[in-house]
Short mmCIF file of C-alpha atoms in Angstrom, two decimals:
data_model
loop_
_atom_site.label_atom_id
_atom_site.label_comp_id
_atom_site.label_asym_id
_atom_site.label_seq_id
_atom_site.Cartn_x
_atom_site.Cartn_y
_atom_site.Cartn_z
CA MET V 360 -9.87 24.83 16.71
CA ILE V 361 -8.62 23.85 13.28
CA ILE V 362 -8.49 20.38 11.73
CA ALA V 363 -4.67 20.30 11.90
CA GLN V 364 -4.94 20.21 15.70
CA ILE V 365 -7.31 17.24 15.58
CA LEU V 366 -5.02 15.36 13.18
CA LYS V 367 -2.07 16.08 15.45
CA SER V 368 -3.80 14.38 18.37
CA LYS V 369 -5.48 11.49 16.51
CA GLY V 370 -2.87 10.80 13.87
CA ARG V 371 -2.92 11.04 10.12
CA GLY V 372 -3.39 7.39 9.22
CA VAL V 373 -6.13 6.68 6.69
CA MET V 374 -7.36 3.25 5.66
CA THR V 375 -7.56 3.08 1.87
CA ALA V 376 -8.63 0.60 -0.78
CA ALA V 377 -8.43 0.27 -4.55
CA PRO V 378 -11.43 0.65 -6.89
CA ALA V 379 -11.20 -3.06 -7.81
CA ASP V 380 -11.31 -4.28 -4.19
CA THR V 381 -14.54 -6.12 -3.38
CA LEU V 382 -17.01 -4.94 -0.80
CA GLN V 383 -16.29 -8.18 1.08
CA GLU V 384 -12.62 -7.19 1.37
CA ILE V 385 -13.59 -3.69 2.42
CA THR V 386 -16.06 -4.86 5.08
CA LEU V 387 -13.34 -7.07 6.58
CA ARG V 388 -10.98 -4.06 6.79
CA LEU V 389 -13.68 -1.85 8.31
CA ALA V 390 -14.53 -4.50 10.90
CA SER V 391 -10.91 -5.32 11.80
CA ARG V 392 -10.03 -1.65 12.30
CA LYS V 393 -13.39 -0.74 13.90
CA ILE V 394 -13.84 2.19 11.50
CA GLY V 395 -16.83 3.40 9.54
CA ALA V 396 -15.41 4.40 6.15
CA ILE V 397 -12.57 3.72 3.77
CA VAL V 398 -11.15 6.07 1.15
CA ILE V 399 -10.80 4.67 -2.37
CA LEU V 400 -7.56 5.71 -4.08
CA GLU V 401 -6.80 5.40 -7.77
CA ASN V 402 -3.31 6.31 -8.96
CA GLY V 403 -2.72 8.10 -5.65
CA ASN V 404 -5.82 10.29 -6.01
CA VAL V 405 -9.07 10.11 -4.06
CA ALA V 406 -11.57 8.43 -6.37
CA GLY V 407 -14.29 7.87 -3.78
CA ILE V 408 -15.25 6.79 -0.31
CA ILE V 409 -17.27 3.85 0.99
CA SER V 410 -18.97 3.94 4.36
CA GLU V 411 -20.92 1.39 6.36
CA ARG V 412 -24.09 3.12 5.14
CA ASP V 413 -23.07 2.62 1.51
CA ILE V 414 -22.49 -1.09 2.10
CA ILE V 415 -25.85 -1.53 3.87
CA ARG V 416 -27.61 0.27 1.00
CA LEU V 417 -25.92 -1.96 -1.57
CA ILE V 418 -26.82 -5.13 0.34
CA ALA V 419 -30.43 -3.94 0.59
CA GLU V 420 -30.50 -3.31 -3.17
CA HIS V 421 -28.54 -6.34 -4.41
CA GLY V 422 -28.67 -8.89 -1.60
CA PRO V 423 -25.63 -10.94 -0.55
CA LYS V 424 -24.11 -10.72 -4.04
CA ALA V 425 -23.36 -7.06 -3.25
CA LEU V 426 -20.32 -8.26 -1.31
CA ASP V 427 -18.82 -9.47 -4.61
CA MET V 428 -19.18 -6.00 -6.17
CA GLN V 429 -16.11 -3.85 -6.65
CA ALA V 430 -15.62 -0.66 -4.65
CA LYS V 431 -15.87 1.42 -7.82
CA ASP V 432 -19.45 0.18 -8.32
CA GLY V 433 -20.67 1.27 -4.89
CA MET V 434 -18.50 4.14 -3.73
CA THR V 435 -19.54 7.74 -3.32
CA ARG V 436 -17.66 9.50 -6.11
CA ASN V 437 -18.25 13.16 -5.28
CA VAL V 438 -16.17 13.22 -2.11
CA ILE V 439 -16.42 16.34 0.00
CA SER V 440 -13.12 17.08 1.70
CA CYS V 441 -11.58 19.73 3.90
CA THR V 442 -8.09 21.08 4.56
CA ARG V 443 -6.04 21.21 7.74
CA ASP V 444 -6.88 24.92 8.00
CA CYS V 445 -10.66 24.36 8.14
CA THR V 446 -12.26 25.02 11.50
CA LEU V 447 -14.14 22.51 13.59
CA ASP V 448 -17.33 24.54 13.07
CA GLU V 449 -16.89 24.49 9.27
CA VAL V 450 -16.47 20.72 9.20
CA MET V 451 -19.44 20.21 11.55
CA GLU V 452 -21.60 22.32 9.24
CA THR V 453 -20.39 20.42 6.16
CA MET V 454 -21.15 17.05 7.78
CA THR V 455 -24.56 18.19 8.97
CA LYS V 456 -25.62 19.63 5.62
CA GLY V 457 -24.29 16.66 3.64
CA ARG V 458 -25.56 14.06 6.12
CA PHE V 459 -22.28 12.15 6.17
CA ARG V 460 -19.90 11.20 8.95
CA HIS V 461 -16.44 11.11 7.37
CA VAL V 462 -14.45 13.86 5.65
CA PRO V 463 -11.05 13.24 4.06
CA VAL V 464 -8.47 15.94 4.76
CA MET V 465 -6.60 17.08 1.65
CA GLU V 466 -3.55 19.29 1.25
CA ASP V 467 -2.12 20.24 -2.15
CA GLY V 468 -4.12 17.42 -3.77
CA ALA V 469 -2.82 14.77 -1.38
CA LEU V 470 -4.76 12.82 1.24
CA VAL V 471 -3.31 13.73 4.65
CA GLY V 472 -5.96 12.41 7.05
CA ILE V 473 -9.62 11.78 7.70
CA ILE V 474 -12.00 13.29 10.23
CA SER V 475 -15.03 11.41 11.57
CA ILE V 476 -18.07 12.78 13.32
CA GLY V 477 -16.70 11.12 16.47
CA ASP V 478 -13.51 13.18 16.20
CA VAL V 479 -15.54 16.35 15.70
CA VAL V 480 -17.82 15.68 18.68
CA LYS V 481 -14.92 14.72 20.95
CA HIS V 482 -13.01 17.91 20.21
CA HIS V 483 -16.13 20.08 20.35
CA ILE V 484 -16.90 18.74 23.83
CA SER V 485 -13.32 19.50 24.88
CA GLU V 486 -13.72 23.10 23.66
CA VAL V 487 -16.98 23.51 25.58
CA GLU V 488 -15.45 22.04 28.75
CA LEU V 489 -12.55 24.52 28.50
CA GLU V 490 -15.01 27.41 28.14
CA VAL V 491 -17.02 26.22 31.16
CA THR V 492 -13.85 25.92 33.25
CA ALA V 493 -12.75 29.41 32.21
CA MET V 494 -16.17 30.86 33.12
CA ARG V 495 -16.14 29.13 36.51
CA ASP V 496 -12.65 30.42 37.21
CA TYR V 497 -13.66 33.93 36.18
CA LEU V 498 -16.78 33.86 38.38
CA ALA V 499 -14.89 32.41 41.35
CA THR V 500 -12.26 35.15 41.26
CA GLY V 501 -14.94 37.78 40.43
#
């Protein structure tokens, strides 16, 4: 399965923020949408990403005043992305090696979606279930 198929079923909407937005503003968006990361855009380009883990780390380091910090001061800048043509296995490997749970999907330099570990697991389970069903059918008709 390729990432384009996952985006087709889940949609291509991506929550974004600006580098000057505060972590307080970002946490409110994350909570209201029940999502775990937000992509930071600057002049239409991906400048970074902030996840729940990043916010927890910043609060641990700076205390409550971390919520007044701007996104640009706490975001992950070296964002690893994928394309719609990447396979599910490739993205799973990237997430596992990098120890992160969100991967923006880029096409021709533009942000076209985001894939979470939840999306990856859901679609991987679907693939495995299809294989099991096919094997059962094959064995039953033997």
